[in-house]
Coordinates of C-alpha atoms in Angstrom, one line a residue:
X1 CA 16.1 -8.7 -7.3
X2 CA 13.7 -10.7 -5.1
X3 CA 10.0 -9.8 -5.5
X4 CA 9.1 -8.1 -2.3
X5 CA 6.4 -5.7 -1.0
X6 CA 6.1 -2.9 1.4
X7 CA 2.7 -2.2 2.7
X8 CA 0.9 1.0 1.9
X9 CA -2.6 1.0 3.1
X10 CA -5.6 1.4 0.8
X11 CA -9.1 1.7 2.2
X12 CA -11.7 -0.2 0.3
X13 CA -12.1 3.3 -0.9
X14 CA -9.3 3.0 -3.4
X15 CA -9.8 -0.4 -4.9
X16 CA -12.4 -2.2 -3.0
X17 CA -10.8 -5.3 -4.3
X18 CA -7.4 -4.0 -5.1
X19 CA -5.0 -4.7 -7.9
X20 CA -3.1 -7.5 -9.5
X21 CA -1.3 -8.6 -12.9
X22 CA -1.9 -10.9 -16.0
X23 CA -1.2 -11.6 -19.6
X24 CA -1.7 -8.7 -22.0
X25 CA -5.1 -8.9 -23.4
X26 CA -6.2 -11.6 -21.0
X27 CA -9.9 -11.5 -20.2
X28 CA -10.6 -11.6 -16.5
X29 CA -13.3 -14.2 -17.1
X30 CA -11.1 -16.3 -19.5
X31 CA -8.9 -17.6 -16.7
X32 CA -9.3 -21.3 -17.1
X33 CA -5.6 -21.6 -17.8
X34 CA -4.9 -19.3 -14.8
X35 CA -3.5 -15.8 -14.9
X36 CA 0.1 -15.0 -15.3
X37 CA 2.1 -15.4 -12.1
X38 CA 2.9 -12.3 -10.1
X39 CA 6.2 -10.8 -11.2
X40 CA 6.0 -12.1 -14.8
X41 CA 4.0 -9.5 -16.8
X42 CA 1.9 -6.5 -16.8
X43 CA -0.9 -5.3 -19.1
X44 CA -0.5 -1.6 -20.1
X45 CA -0.7 -1.6 -23.9
X46 CA 3.0 -0.9 -24.2
X47 CA 3.9 1.5 -27.0
X48 CA 7.1 3.3 -28.0
X49 CA 7.2 7.0 -27.4
X50 CA 7.0 7.8 -31.1
X51 CA 3.7 6.0 -31.4
X52 CA 2.0 8.0 -28.7
X53 CA 0.2 11.2 -29.6
X54 CA 1.4 14.6 -28.3
X55 CA -1.0 16.1 -25.7
X56 CA -4.2 15.0 -24.2
X57 CA -5.8 14.7 -20.7
X58 CA -5.8 11.3 -18.9
X59 CA -9.0 11.1 -16.7
X60 CA -8.7 9.0 -13.6
X61 CA -10.7 8.5 -10.4
X62 CA -10.1 8.5 -6.7
X63 CA -12.6 7.8 -4.0
X64 CA -11.6 10.6 -1.6
X65 CA -9.7 13.9 -1.7
X66 CA -6.2 13.5 -0.2
X67 CA -6.3 13.9 3.6
X68 CA -2.6 14.7 3.5
X69 CA -0.3 14.9 0.5
X70 CA 2.6 13.7 2.6
X71 CA 2.5 10.0 2.0
X72 CA 5.0 9.4 4.9
X73 CA 2.6 10.8 7.4
X74 CA 0.0 8.7 9.2
X75 CA -2.8 10.6 7.5
X76 CA -1.3 10.4 4.0
X77 CA -0.1 6.8 3.9
X78 CA -2.8 5.8 1.5
X79 CA -2.3 4.2 -2.0
X80 CA -4.7 6.6 -3.7
X81 CA -2.7 9.5 -2.5
X82 CA 0.6 7.9 -3.5
X83 CA -0.8 7.3 -7.0
X84 CA -1.5 11.0 -7.3
X85 CA 1.9 11.9 -6.0
X86 CA 4.0 9.4 -8.0
X87 CA 4.3 11.7 -11.1
X88 CA 5.3 14.6 -8.9
X89 CA 8.2 13.3 -6.7
X90 CA 11.6 11.6 -7.0
X91 CA 12.1 7.9 -6.5
X92 CA 15.4 6.1 -6.7
X93 CA 14.5 3.1 -8.8
X94 CA 12.2 2.2 -11.6
X95 CA 10.7 -1.3 -11.5
X96 CA 9.7 -3.7 -14.3
X97 CA 7.0 -6.3 -14.3
X98 CA 9.4 -8.9 -13.0
X99 CA 10.4 -6.8 -10.0
X100 CA 13.8 -6.0 -11.4
X101 CA 15.3 -2.6 -10.4
X102 CA 17.0 0.0 -12.5
X103 CA 18.3 3.3 -11.1
X104 CA 16.0 6.2 -12.1
X105 CA 18.7 8.3 -13.7
X106 CA 16.4 11.3 -13.9
X107 CA 17.1 11.7 -10.2
X108 CA 20.2 9.6 -9.3
X109 CA 23.2 8.9 -11.5
X110 CA 24.5 6.2 -9.2
X111 CA 23.4 4.3 -6.0
X112 CA 26.0 2.0 -4.5
X113 CA 26.3 -0.3 -1.4
X114 CA 29.7 1.1 -0.5
X115 CA 30.1 -0.8 2.8
X116 CA 28.7 -3.7 4.8
X117 CA 30.4 -3.3 8.2
X118 CA 29.0 -0.8 8.9
X119 CA 26.5 -0.9 6.0
X120 CA 26.8 2.2 3.9
X121 CA 24.9 3.5 0.9
X122 CA 26.1 6.3 -1.4
X123 CA 23.5 8.2 -3.4
X124 CA 24.8 10.4 -6.2
X125 CA 22.1 12.9 -7.3
X126 CA 21.6 13.9 -11.0
X127 CA 23.1 17.4 -11.3
X128 CA 20.1 18.4 -13.4
X129 CA 17.6 17.4 -10.7
X130 CA 15.7 20.3 -9.2
X131 CA 12.6 21.0 -7.2
X132 CA 9.7 22.8 -9.0
X133 CA 10.9 26.2 -7.8
X134 CA 14.3 25.6 -9.4
X135 CA 16.3 24.8 -6.3
X136 CA 18.6 21.8 -6.4
X137 CA 17.9 18.4 -4.9
X138 CA 20.7 17.9 -2.4
X139 CA 22.0 15.5 0.2
X140 CA 20.3 17.7 2.8
X141 CA 16.9 16.6 1.5
X142 CA 17.9 13.0 2.1
X143 CA 19.4 13.7 5.5
X144 CA 16.2 15.6 6.6
X145 CA 13.9 12.8 5.5
X146 CA 16.1 10.3 7.2
X147 CA 15.8 12.2 10.5
X148 CA 12.1 12.7 10.2
X149 CA 11.5 9.0 9.7
X150 CA 14.0 7.8 12.3
X151 CA 11.5 7.8 15.1
X152 CA 13.8 9.7 17.4
X153 CA 11.5 12.7 17.5
X154 CA 8.1 11.4 18.5
X155 CA 6.4 14.6 17.4
X156 CA 6.7 13.4 13.8
X157 CA 3.5 11.5 13.1
X158 CA 5.1 9.0 10.7
X159 CA 3.4 6.1 9.0
X160 CA 6.7 4.1 8.5
X161 CA 10.3 4.3 9.6
X162 CA 11.3 2.6 6.3
X163 CA 14.7 1.6 7.8
X164 CA 15.7 5.0 8.9
X165 CA 15.4 4.0 12.5
X166 CA 18.5 1.9 11.8
X167 CA 20.5 4.8 10.3
X168 CA 23.4 6.2 12.3
X169 CA 24.0 9.3 10.2
X170 CA 23.7 10.9 6.7
X171 CA 26.7 12.9 5.5
X172 CA 27.6 15.1 2.6
X173 CA 29.6 13.2 0.0
X174 CA 32.0 14.7 -2.5
X175 CA 29.6 17.6 -3.0
X176 CA 26.1 18.7 -2.2
X177 CA 24.8 16.3 -4.9
X178 CA 26.0 13.2 -3.0
X179 CA 24.6 11.7 0.2
X180 CA 26.3 8.9 2.2
X181 CA 24.0 6.9 4.5
X182 CA 25.7 4.9 7.3
X183 CA 23.6 2.3 9.3
X184 CA 24.1 1.4 12.9
X185 CA 22.4 -1.9 12.1
X186 CA 22.1 -3.8 8.9
X187 CA 18.9 -3.1 6.9
X188 CA 17.9 -5.7 4.4
X189 CA 15.6 -3.6 2.3
X190 CA 17.8 -0.5 1.9
X191 CA 17.0 -0.2 -1.8
X192 CA 13.4 0.6 -1.0
X193 CA 14.0 3.7 1.2
X194 CA 13.3 6.1 -1.7
X195 CA 11.7 3.6 -4.2
X196 CA 8.5 1.8 -4.8
X197 CA 5.9 3.4 -2.5
X198 CA 8.6 5.5 -1.0
X199 CA 9.4 8.9 -2.3
X200 CA 11.9 11.7 -1.5
X201 CA 10.3 14.9 -0.2
X202 CA 12.1 18.3 0.1
X203 CA 13.7 19.3 3.4
X204 CA 11.1 22.1 3.7
X205 CA 8.5 19.4 4.4
X206 CA 10.6 17.1 6.6
X207 CA 12.7 19.6 8.6
X208 CA 10.3 20.1 11.5
X209 CA 7.4 18.1 12.9
X210 CA 4.7 20.7 12.5
X211 CA 5.5 21.1 8.8
X212 CA 5.8 17.3 8.3
X213 CA 2.4 16.7 10.0
X214 CA 0.3 19.5 8.6
X215 CA 1.9 21.6 5.8
X216 CA 0.6 19.3 3.0
X217 CA -2.9 18.8 4.4
X218 CA -4.5 21.1 1.9
X219 CA -2.1 20.6 -1.0
X220 CA 1.4 20.2 -2.2
X221 CA 3.6 22.9 -3.8
X222 CA 7.3 22.0 -4.0
X223 CA 7.6 18.9 -6.2
X224 CA 10.0 17.3 -8.6
X225 CA 8.8 15.2 -11.4
X226 CA 7.5 15.3 -15.0
X227 CA 4.2 16.8 -13.7
X228 CA 3.2 19.5 -11.2
X229 CA -0.1 20.3 -9.6
X230 CA -2.0 22.8 -11.8
X231 CA -5.1 23.0 -9.6
X232 CA -7.1 21.4 -6.8
X233 CA -10.8 21.9 -6.0
X234 CA -11.9 20.1 -2.9
X235 CA -15.5 21.3 -3.4
X236 CA -15.7 19.9 -6.9
X237 CA -13.5 16.9 -6.1
X238 CA -11.0 17.7 -8.8
X239 CA -7.2 17.5 -9.0
X240 CA -5.4 18.5 -12.2
X241 CA -1.7 17.8 -12.9
X242 CA 0.1 19.5 -15.8
X243 CA 3.6 19.2 -17.4
X244 CA 6.4 20.5 -15.2
X245 CA 8.1 23.4 -17.2
X246 CA 11.3 22.8 -15.2
X247 CA 11.4 19.0 -16.0
X248 CA 14.8 18.0 -17.4
X249 CA 13.9 14.5 -18.6
X250 CA 11.8 13.3 -21.6
X251 CA 8.8 15.6 -22.2
X252 CA 5.6 13.9 -21.1
X253 CA 3.3 13.0 -23.9
X254 CA 0.2 14.0 -21.9
X255 CA -0.7 17.7 -21.3
X256 CA -2.6 16.9 -18.1
X257 CA -3.8 14.2 -15.7
X258 CA -7.1 14.8 -14.0
X259 CA -8.3 13.0 -10.9
X260 CA -12.0 13.2 -10.1
X261 CA -13.4 12.1 -6.7
X262 CA -16.3 9.7 -7.1
X263 CA -17.8 6.8 -5.3
X264 CA -16.0 3.5 -6.1
X265 CA -19.2 1.9 -7.2
X266 CA -19.5 4.6 -10.0
X267 CA -16.2 3.8 -11.7
X268 CA -17.4 1.4 -14.3
X269 CA -20.4 3.5 -15.3
X270 CA -18.1 6.6 -15.5
X271 CA -15.9 4.6 -17.9
X272 CA -18.9 3.6 -20.0
X273 CA -20.1 7.2 -20.1
X274 CA -16.7 8.4 -21.3
X275 CA -16.1 10.3 -18.1
X276 CA -12.9 8.3 -17.2
X277 CA -10.1 6.8 -19.3
X278 CA -9.1 4.1 -16.7
X279 CA -10.2 2.7 -13.4
X280 CA -9.9 -0.4 -11.2
X281 CA -12.7 -3.0 -11.5
X282 CA -13.8 -5.1 -8.6
X283 CA -16.9 -7.1 -9.6
X284 CA -18.4 -9.2 -12.3
X285 CA -20.9 -6.3 -12.9
X286 CA -18.0 -3.9 -13.5
X287 CA -16.4 -6.3 -16.0
X288 CA -19.7 -6.7 -17.9
X289 CA -20.2 -2.9 -18.0
X290 CA -16.7 -2.4 -19.5
X291 CA -17.0 -5.3 -22.0
X292 CA -20.3 -3.8 -23.3
X293 CA -18.4 -0.8 -24.6
X294 CA -16.4 -1.3 -27.8
X295 CA -14.0 1.5 -26.9
X296 CA -13.0 -0.1 -23.5
X297 CA -10.9 -3.1 -22.6
X298 CA -10.3 -5.1 -19.5
X299 CA -6.7 -5.2 -18.6
X300 CA -5.5 -7.7 -16.1
X301 CA -2.2 -8.5 -14.3
X302 CA -1.7 -10.1 -10.8
X303 CA -0.1 -7.7 -8.3
X304 CA 0.4 -7.4 -4.6
X305 CA -2.7 -5.7 -3.2
X306 CA -4.6 -7.7 -0.7
X307 CA -7.6 -7.4 1.6
X308 CA -7.7 -8.4 5.2
X309 CA -9.5 -8.0 8.5
X310 CA -7.6 -6.2 11.3
X311 CA -8.5 -6.7 15.0
X312 CA -8.3 -4.1 17.7
X313 CA -6.4 -5.4 20.7
X314 CA -6.0 -2.1 22.5
X315 CA -6.5 -2.2 26.3
X316 CA -10.2 -2.0 27.0
X317 CA -11.2 -3.3 23.6
X318 CA -13.4 -6.4 23.6
X319 CA -10.7 -8.1 21.5
X320 CA -7.9 -7.3 23.8
X321 CA -7.6 -11.0 24.7
X322 CA -5.2 -12.7 22.3
X323 CA -6.9 -16.1 22.8
X324 CA -10.3 -14.5 21.9
X325 CA -8.9 -13.1 18.6
X326 CA -7.3 -16.4 17.6
X327 CA -10.5 -18.3 18.4
X328 CA -12.6 -15.9 16.3
X329 CA -10.1 -16.1 13.4
X330 CA -10.6 -19.9 13.3
X331 CA -14.3 -19.4 12.7
X332 CA -14.0 -17.3 9.6
X333 CA -14.3 -19.2 6.4
X334 CA -11.7 -17.5 4.2
X335 CA -12.2 -20.0 1.3
X336 CA -15.9 -19.1 1.4
X337 CA -15.0 -15.4 1.2
X338 CA -12.6 -16.1 -1.8
X339 CA -15.3 -18.1 -3.6
X340 CA -18.0 -15.4 -3.0
X341 CA -16.0 -12.4 -4.1
X342 CA -13.6 -13.8 -6.7
X343 CA -15.6 -16.5 -8.5
X344 CA -15.5 -15.5 -12.2
X345 CA -12.7 -13.1 -11.6
X346 CA -10.0 -15.8 -11.2
X347 CA -10.0 -19.4 -12.3
X348 CA -9.6 -21.0 -8.9
X349 CA -10.2 -18.6 -6.0
X350 CA -8.1 -19.2 -2.9
X351 CA -7.5 -17.2 0.3
X352 CA -4.2 -15.5 1.0
X353 CA -2.3 -17.3 3.8
X354 CA 0.5 -14.9 4.6
X355 CA 0.9 -11.4 6.0
X356 CA 4.3 -10.7 4.4
X357 CA 4.4 -12.3 1.0
X358 CA 1.6 -12.6 -1.5
X359 CA 0.9 -15.6 -3.8
X360 CA 3.5 -15.7 -6.6
X361 CA 6.2 -14.1 -4.6
X362 CA 9.4 -16.0 -3.7
X363 CA 9.0 -16.9 0.0
X364 CA 5.2 -17.3 0.0
X365 CA 3.9 -20.0 2.3
X366 CA 0.4 -20.6 3.5
X367 CA 0.9 -20.2 7.2
X368 CA -2.8 -19.5 8.0
X369 CA -4.6 -21.7 10.7
X370 CA -7.3 -23.9 9.2
X371 CA -11.0 -23.0 9.2
X372 CA -12.2 -24.9 12.3
X373 CA -15.4 -23.5 13.9
X374 CA -15.7 -26.4 16.3
X375 CA -12.3 -25.6 17.7
X376 CA -13.2 -21.9 17.9
X377 CA -16.4 -22.8 19.9
X378 CA -14.4 -25.0 22.3
X379 CA -11.8 -22.2 22.8
X380 CA -14.4 -19.6 23.5
X381 CA -16.0 -21.9 26.1
X382 CA -12.6 -22.4 27.7
X383 CA -12.1 -18.6 27.8
X384 CA -15.4 -18.2 29.8
X385 CA -17.5 -16.9 26.9
X386 CA -20.6 -19.0 27.4
X387 CA -23.5 -19.2 25.0
X388 CA -26.7 -17.6 26.3
X389 CA -29.3 -17.8 23.6
X390 CA -27.7 -16.7 20.3
X391 CA -24.8 -14.8 21.7
X392 CA -22.0 -15.6 24.1
X393 CA -21.6 -13.7 27.4
X394 CA -18.8 -13.3 29.9
X395 CA -19.0 -11.3 33.1
X396 CA -22.3 -9.8 31.9
X397 CA -20.7 -8.6 28.6
X398 CA -22.1 -9.8 25.3
X399 CA -19.6 -11.0 22.7
X400 CA -20.5 -8.3 20.1
X401 CA -17.9 -6.8 17.8
X402 CA -18.2 -3.9 15.3
X403 CA -16.7 -4.5 11.9
X404 CA -15.8 -1.1 10.3
X405 CA -15.2 -0.6 6.6
X406 CA -15.6 1.7 3.6
X407 CA -19.2 1.7 2.4
X408 CA -18.8 -0.5 -0.7
X409 CA -20.9 -3.5 -1.8
X410 CA -17.9 -5.9 -2.0
X411 CA -16.7 -5.0 1.5
X412 CA -20.3 -5.3 2.9
X413 CA -20.6 -8.7 1.2
X414 CA -17.4 -9.9 2.9
X415 CA -18.7 -8.6 6.2
X416 CA -22.0 -10.4 5.8
X417 CA -20.2 -13.7 5.2
X418 CA -18.1 -13.1 8.4
X419 CA -21.3 -12.2 10.2
X420 CA -22.8 -15.5 9.3
X421 CA -19.7 -17.5 10.2
X422 CA -19.4 -15.8 13.6
X423 CA -23.1 -16.2 14.4
X424 CA -22.6 -20.0 14.1
X425 CA -20.3 -19.8 17.2
X426 CA -22.3 -17.3 19.1
X427 CA -20.5 -14.1 18.2
X428 CA -22.5 -11.1 17.1
X429 CA -21.0 -9.0 14.4
X430 CA -22.3 -5.5 13.5
X431 CA -21.5 -4.1 10.1
X432 CA -20.4 -0.4 10.4
X433 CA -19.9 1.3 7.1
X434 CA -18.1 4.7 6.8
X435 CA -17.3 7.2 4.0
X436 CA -14.0 7.1 2.2
X437 CA -13.1 10.6 3.2
X438 CA -11.3 10.5 6.6
X439 CA -11.5 6.7 6.8
X440 CA -7.9 6.4 8.2
X441 CA -7.6 9.7 10.0
X442 CA -11.0 9.5 11.7
X443 CA -11.5 5.8 12.1
X444 CA -8.3 3.7 12.0
X445 CA -5.7 6.0 13.6
X446 CA -7.8 6.7 16.7
X447 CA -8.8 3.0 16.9
X448 CA -12.6 3.4 16.4
X449 CA -13.3 -0.2 15.6
X450 CA -13.3 -3.7 17.0
X451 CA -12.5 -5.2 13.6
X452 CA -11.8 -3.3 10.4
X453 CA -11.5 -4.2 6.7
X454 CA -9.2 -2.4 4.2
X455 CA -6.5 -3.2 1.7
X456 CA -2.7 -3.2 2.0
X457 CA -0.6 -2.5 -1.1
X458 CA 3.0 -3.4 -1.6
X459 CA 5.8 -2.7 -4.0
X460 CA 9.0 -4.5 -5.0
X461 CA 10.4 -4.4 -1.4
X462 CA 8.8 -6.2 1.5
X463 CA 10.6 -6.1 4.7
X464 CA 10.0 -2.4 5.6
X465 CA 6.3 -3.2 6.1
X466 CA 6.9 -5.7 8.8
X467 CA 7.8 -3.3 11.6
X468 CA 5.5 -0.7 10.1
X469 CA 2.4 -2.9 10.7
X470 CA 3.3 -5.8 13.0
X471 CA 5.9 -4.2 15.3
X472 CA 4.4 -2.8 18.5
X473 CA 6.0 0.4 19.7
X474 CA 3.5 2.3 21.9
X475 CA 5.1 5.7 21.2
X476 CA 5.4 5.1 17.5
X477 CA 2.4 3.0 16.2
X478 CA 3.0 3.7 12.5
X479 CA 0.3 1.4 10.9
X480 CA -0.3 -0.9 13.8
X481 CA -3.9 0.4 14.2
X482 CA -4.9 -2.6 16.4
X483 CA -2.1 -1.9 18.9
X484 CA -1.2 -5.6 19.0
X485 CA 2.3 -7.1 19.5
X486 CA 4.9 -8.4 21.9
X487 CA 8.6 -8.0 22.7
X488 CA 9.2 -11.4 21.2
X489 CA 7.6 -10.4 17.9
X490 CA 9.6 -7.2 17.9
X491 CA 12.8 -9.1 18.4
X492 CA 12.0 -11.5 15.6
X493 CA 11.2 -8.6 13.3
X494 CA 14.5 -7.0 14.2
X495 CA 16.4 -10.2 13.3
X496 CA 14.6 -10.3 10.0
X497 CA 15.5 -6.8 9.1
X498 CA 19.1 -7.3 10.1
X499 CA 19.6 -10.3 7.8
X500 CA 21.3 -9.4 4.5
X501 CA 21.2 -12.9 3.1
X502 CA 17.9 -13.0 1.0
X503 CA 17.2 -16.7 1.6
X504 CA 17.6 -16.3 5.4
X505 CA 15.6 -13.2 5.4
X506 CA 12.7 -15.0 3.7
X507 CA 12.9 -17.8 6.3
X508 CA 12.8 -15.3 9.1
X509 CA 10.0 -13.4 7.5
X510 CA 7.9 -16.5 7.5
X511 CA 8.6 -17.0 11.2
X512 CA 7.3 -13.5 11.7
X513 CA 4.2 -14.4 9.8
X514 CA 3.5 -17.4 11.9
X515 CA 4.0 -15.4 15.0
X516 CA 1.6 -12.7 13.7
X517 CA -1.1 -15.4 13.3
X518 CA -0.4 -16.6 16.8
X519 CA -1.0 -13.1 18.1
X520 CA -4.4 -13.0 16.4
X521 CA -3.2 -9.7 14.9
X522 CA -5.2 -9.8 11.6
X523 CA -6.5 -12.3 9.1
X524 CA -5.5 -12.1 5.4
X525 CA -8.5 -12.8 3.2
X526 CA -7.8 -12.5 -0.6
X527 CA -5.3 -11.2 -3.1
X528 CA -7.0 -8.9 -5.6
X529 CA -7.3 -10.3 -9.2
X530 CA -6.1 -7.1 -10.7
X531 CA -8.7 -6.0 -13.3
X532 CA -8.7 -2.5 -14.8
X533 CA -11.1 -1.0 -17.3
X534 CA -9.1 1.1 -19.7
X535 CA -10.0 3.0 -22.9
X536 CA -8.6 1.2 -25.9
X537 CA -6.7 4.4 -27.0
X538 CA -4.7 4.6 -23.8
X539 CA -1.0 3.6 -24.1
X540 CA 1.5 2.6 -21.4
X541 CA -1.1 2.5 -18.6
X542 CA -3.4 -0.1 -17.2
X543 CA -2.7 -3.1 -15.0
X544 CA 0.9 -2.5 -13.9
X545 CA 1.6 -5.6 -11.8
X546 CA 4.8 -5.0 -9.9
X547 CA 6.0 -2.4 -12.4
X548 CA 6.2 1.4 -12.0
X549 CA 4.8 3.6 -14.6
X550 CA 6.9 5.9 -16.9
X551 CA 4.7 8.9 -16.7
X552 CA 6.5 10.5 -19.7
X553 CA 5.3 7.7 -22.0
X554 CA 1.6 7.5 -20.9
X555 CA -0.7 8.9 -23.5
X556 CA -3.1 8.1 -26.3
X557 CA -2.8 6.3 -29.7
X558 CA -5.1 6.4 -32.6

């Protein structure tokens, strides 16, 4: 299986620098030989089930209470929310550190490509698989989700179509435990429709728009996984998961998983104070804090979470002009940003140069335009933005843009570097920090920014994220917060998704990437180095790389 990624957004809230993978036991500062390549390893202290103690509470952190537990919705399409929901919901495949897939037989006994013209996929559901109320998981759950994400009913506020816009129909198979999906157009990433960052929700959530959009805002009830939600407390910022008494698979080793809402900058100190068992680390200071405690270890493994700056090209926005966005992009020193925020975290910091693939993935090419502030200045002159004092002006309007981000020191540092770069060419950048709670629903979705910084996270499938982010469909924006695109780009995206030959799909995906740069859509900055602070007694959890967790094996060892 090719190593691919689908985008799931993550505000700087969730991992201010993101995640990544490396050799087990590799120190984040001991990287002179370079970290392991993406898709080769993870660092989770792997232990057999029999070596893991029965019971215990795994304490984790999130930076905001879920805005919506429906991760397919615009408000819920956030990595932190997905990480809470993963132990609760069905997925079709498990993924190892190399990106290889295996059917998750807890939920599906078989998944087959049963036709190519038309393309047809047959899902056979495990007869033991039930929702948390005891009702069976059936083909109707799959059919209902396919309809909700198809985009045909615009009342569904979906974050991603995930290929269901290419589905002709979903039918009952040999019985209620089998679904047959028939596509009207080929879909290259069909394996990812219920895998990776995708999950299957019950038809009670997806059957009508009002329920889809709002029913899970305050919590989730009907689930199907090794854990269920025991309690939530928005005031205290606490979510507790407990073993699912109806779970038919291996009994989880943990009794509970507790998520506490806290500011991202407090994670390392909370680890040191024995308030957490694991958390992402994003700075040299975080690493030093963890290393100062004998009962903590830094786990490291390169993954596919990456930071970027997105531009707002909506009509009326100061950056509505494609030429202006491209010129500004050329003045941002991405290598300088990589040096500033990753020096000491990786051996040789380098910027990310692709919107579709990350470094280490098959297909990755650096398609980014070169840093060229002189060219940027000339292009701004040609566009009529003339320097008056320190700031350029056109038609009486100053070239001032607002960079919005989660209030975190790393993001602010990135913004300060960009601020200095743009000042050199006469562009004024204002740093506008916001709280993590409501960052997407209150800021990104309504377009309350000129530029914005956050993270995208992928999984082992990439192509679904291309239309989700870079396609422009005015009545179905998905995650195109900047409202930028073109019919030509849409057509190229469609060709890419229609290509079932992996090598040709990679070639087309890179054509998409080059076109995205030409649009001045956004600017990739860096791939996260992937450091986690983890208590030494935690087993089967840490820096996952591309792999999915087996939540029944996570626990503690002596």
